[in-house]
XYZ file of C-alpha atoms in Angstrom:
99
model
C -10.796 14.939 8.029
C -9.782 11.743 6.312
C -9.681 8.646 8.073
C -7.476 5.913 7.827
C -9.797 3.496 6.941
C -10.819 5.984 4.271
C -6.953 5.698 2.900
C -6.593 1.992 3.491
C -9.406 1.460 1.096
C -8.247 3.892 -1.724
C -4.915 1.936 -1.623
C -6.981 -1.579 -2.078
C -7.527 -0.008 -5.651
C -3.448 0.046 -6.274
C -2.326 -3.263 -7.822
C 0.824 -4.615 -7.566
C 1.247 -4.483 -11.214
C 3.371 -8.126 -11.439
C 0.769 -10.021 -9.222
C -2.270 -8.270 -10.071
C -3.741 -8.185 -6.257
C -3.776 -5.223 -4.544
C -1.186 -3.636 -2.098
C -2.956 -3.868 1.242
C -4.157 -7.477 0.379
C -0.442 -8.321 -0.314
C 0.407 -6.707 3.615
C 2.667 -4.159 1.877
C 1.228 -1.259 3.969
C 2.875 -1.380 7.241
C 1.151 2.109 8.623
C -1.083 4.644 7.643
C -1.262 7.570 9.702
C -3.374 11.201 9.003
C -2.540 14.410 9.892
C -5.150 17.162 9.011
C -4.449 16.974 5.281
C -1.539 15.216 5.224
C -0.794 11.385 4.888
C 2.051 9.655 6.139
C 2.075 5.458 4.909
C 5.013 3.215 5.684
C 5.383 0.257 3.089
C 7.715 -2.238 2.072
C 7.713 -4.483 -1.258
C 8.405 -7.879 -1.972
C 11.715 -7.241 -2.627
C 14.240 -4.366 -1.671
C 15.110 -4.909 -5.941
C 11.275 -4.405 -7.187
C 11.714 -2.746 -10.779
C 8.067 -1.120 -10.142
C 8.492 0.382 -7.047
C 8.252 4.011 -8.468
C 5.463 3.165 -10.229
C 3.544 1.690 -7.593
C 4.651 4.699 -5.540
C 3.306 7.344 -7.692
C 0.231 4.945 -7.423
C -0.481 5.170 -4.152
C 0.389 8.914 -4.024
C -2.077 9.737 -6.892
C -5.207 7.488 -5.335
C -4.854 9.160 -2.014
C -4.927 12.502 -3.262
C -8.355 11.332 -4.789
C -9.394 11.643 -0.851
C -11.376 15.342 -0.706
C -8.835 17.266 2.038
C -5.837 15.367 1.115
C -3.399 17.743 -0.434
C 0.085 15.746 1.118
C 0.898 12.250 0.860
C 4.381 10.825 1.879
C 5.714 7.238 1.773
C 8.174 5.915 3.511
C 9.847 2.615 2.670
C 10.350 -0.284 5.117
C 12.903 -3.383 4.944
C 12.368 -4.654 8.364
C 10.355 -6.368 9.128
C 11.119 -8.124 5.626
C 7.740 -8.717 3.747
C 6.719 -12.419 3.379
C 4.188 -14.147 2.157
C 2.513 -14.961 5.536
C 1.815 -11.075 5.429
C -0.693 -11.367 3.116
C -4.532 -11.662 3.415
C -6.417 -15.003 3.190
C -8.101 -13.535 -0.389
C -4.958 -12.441 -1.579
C -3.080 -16.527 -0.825
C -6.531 -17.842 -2.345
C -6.142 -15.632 -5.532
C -2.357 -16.890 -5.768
C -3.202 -20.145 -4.757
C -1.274 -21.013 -1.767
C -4.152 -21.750 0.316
């Protein structure tokens, strides 16, 4: 069975196409959670208004069906708690310089 360490690091390879860093290093994952062969994630975006959400969506669906015994992946948006940039991980501030 997958883990979700196995999923969190298949969604390090899905960029936040604006930024260019990826989603978990943003804190844009809020939960992952496996069941058998299905994947639940919880995620929220910089902004309720992000014109790439879709695409960033299909993203994420498409990398963790990579995962051998995946054959479900569902995403579920989150607005609260509202993302901000204190989410994010100390490599992801150095690469946009805030730190």
């Amino acid at each position: 069975m997958v883990t979700e360490k196995q999923v969190l690091s298949k969604l390090k390879e899905v960029l936040d196409p604006e930024i260019g860093i990826n989603i978990v290093g943003l804190g844009l994952i809020y939960e992952v959670k496996v069941d058998k062969a299905r994947v639940n994630i919880k995620m929220t975006f910089t902004t309720p208004a992000c014109p790439l959400l879709g695409y960033i969506v299909n993203n994420v669906q498409s990398k963790v069906r990579e995962l051998k015994g995946v054959s479900d992946v569902q995403v579920q948006f989150v607005w609260e708690p509202r993302w901000t940039p204190e989410r994010m991980s100390k490599d992801a501030k150095k690469q946009l310089g805030l730190q």
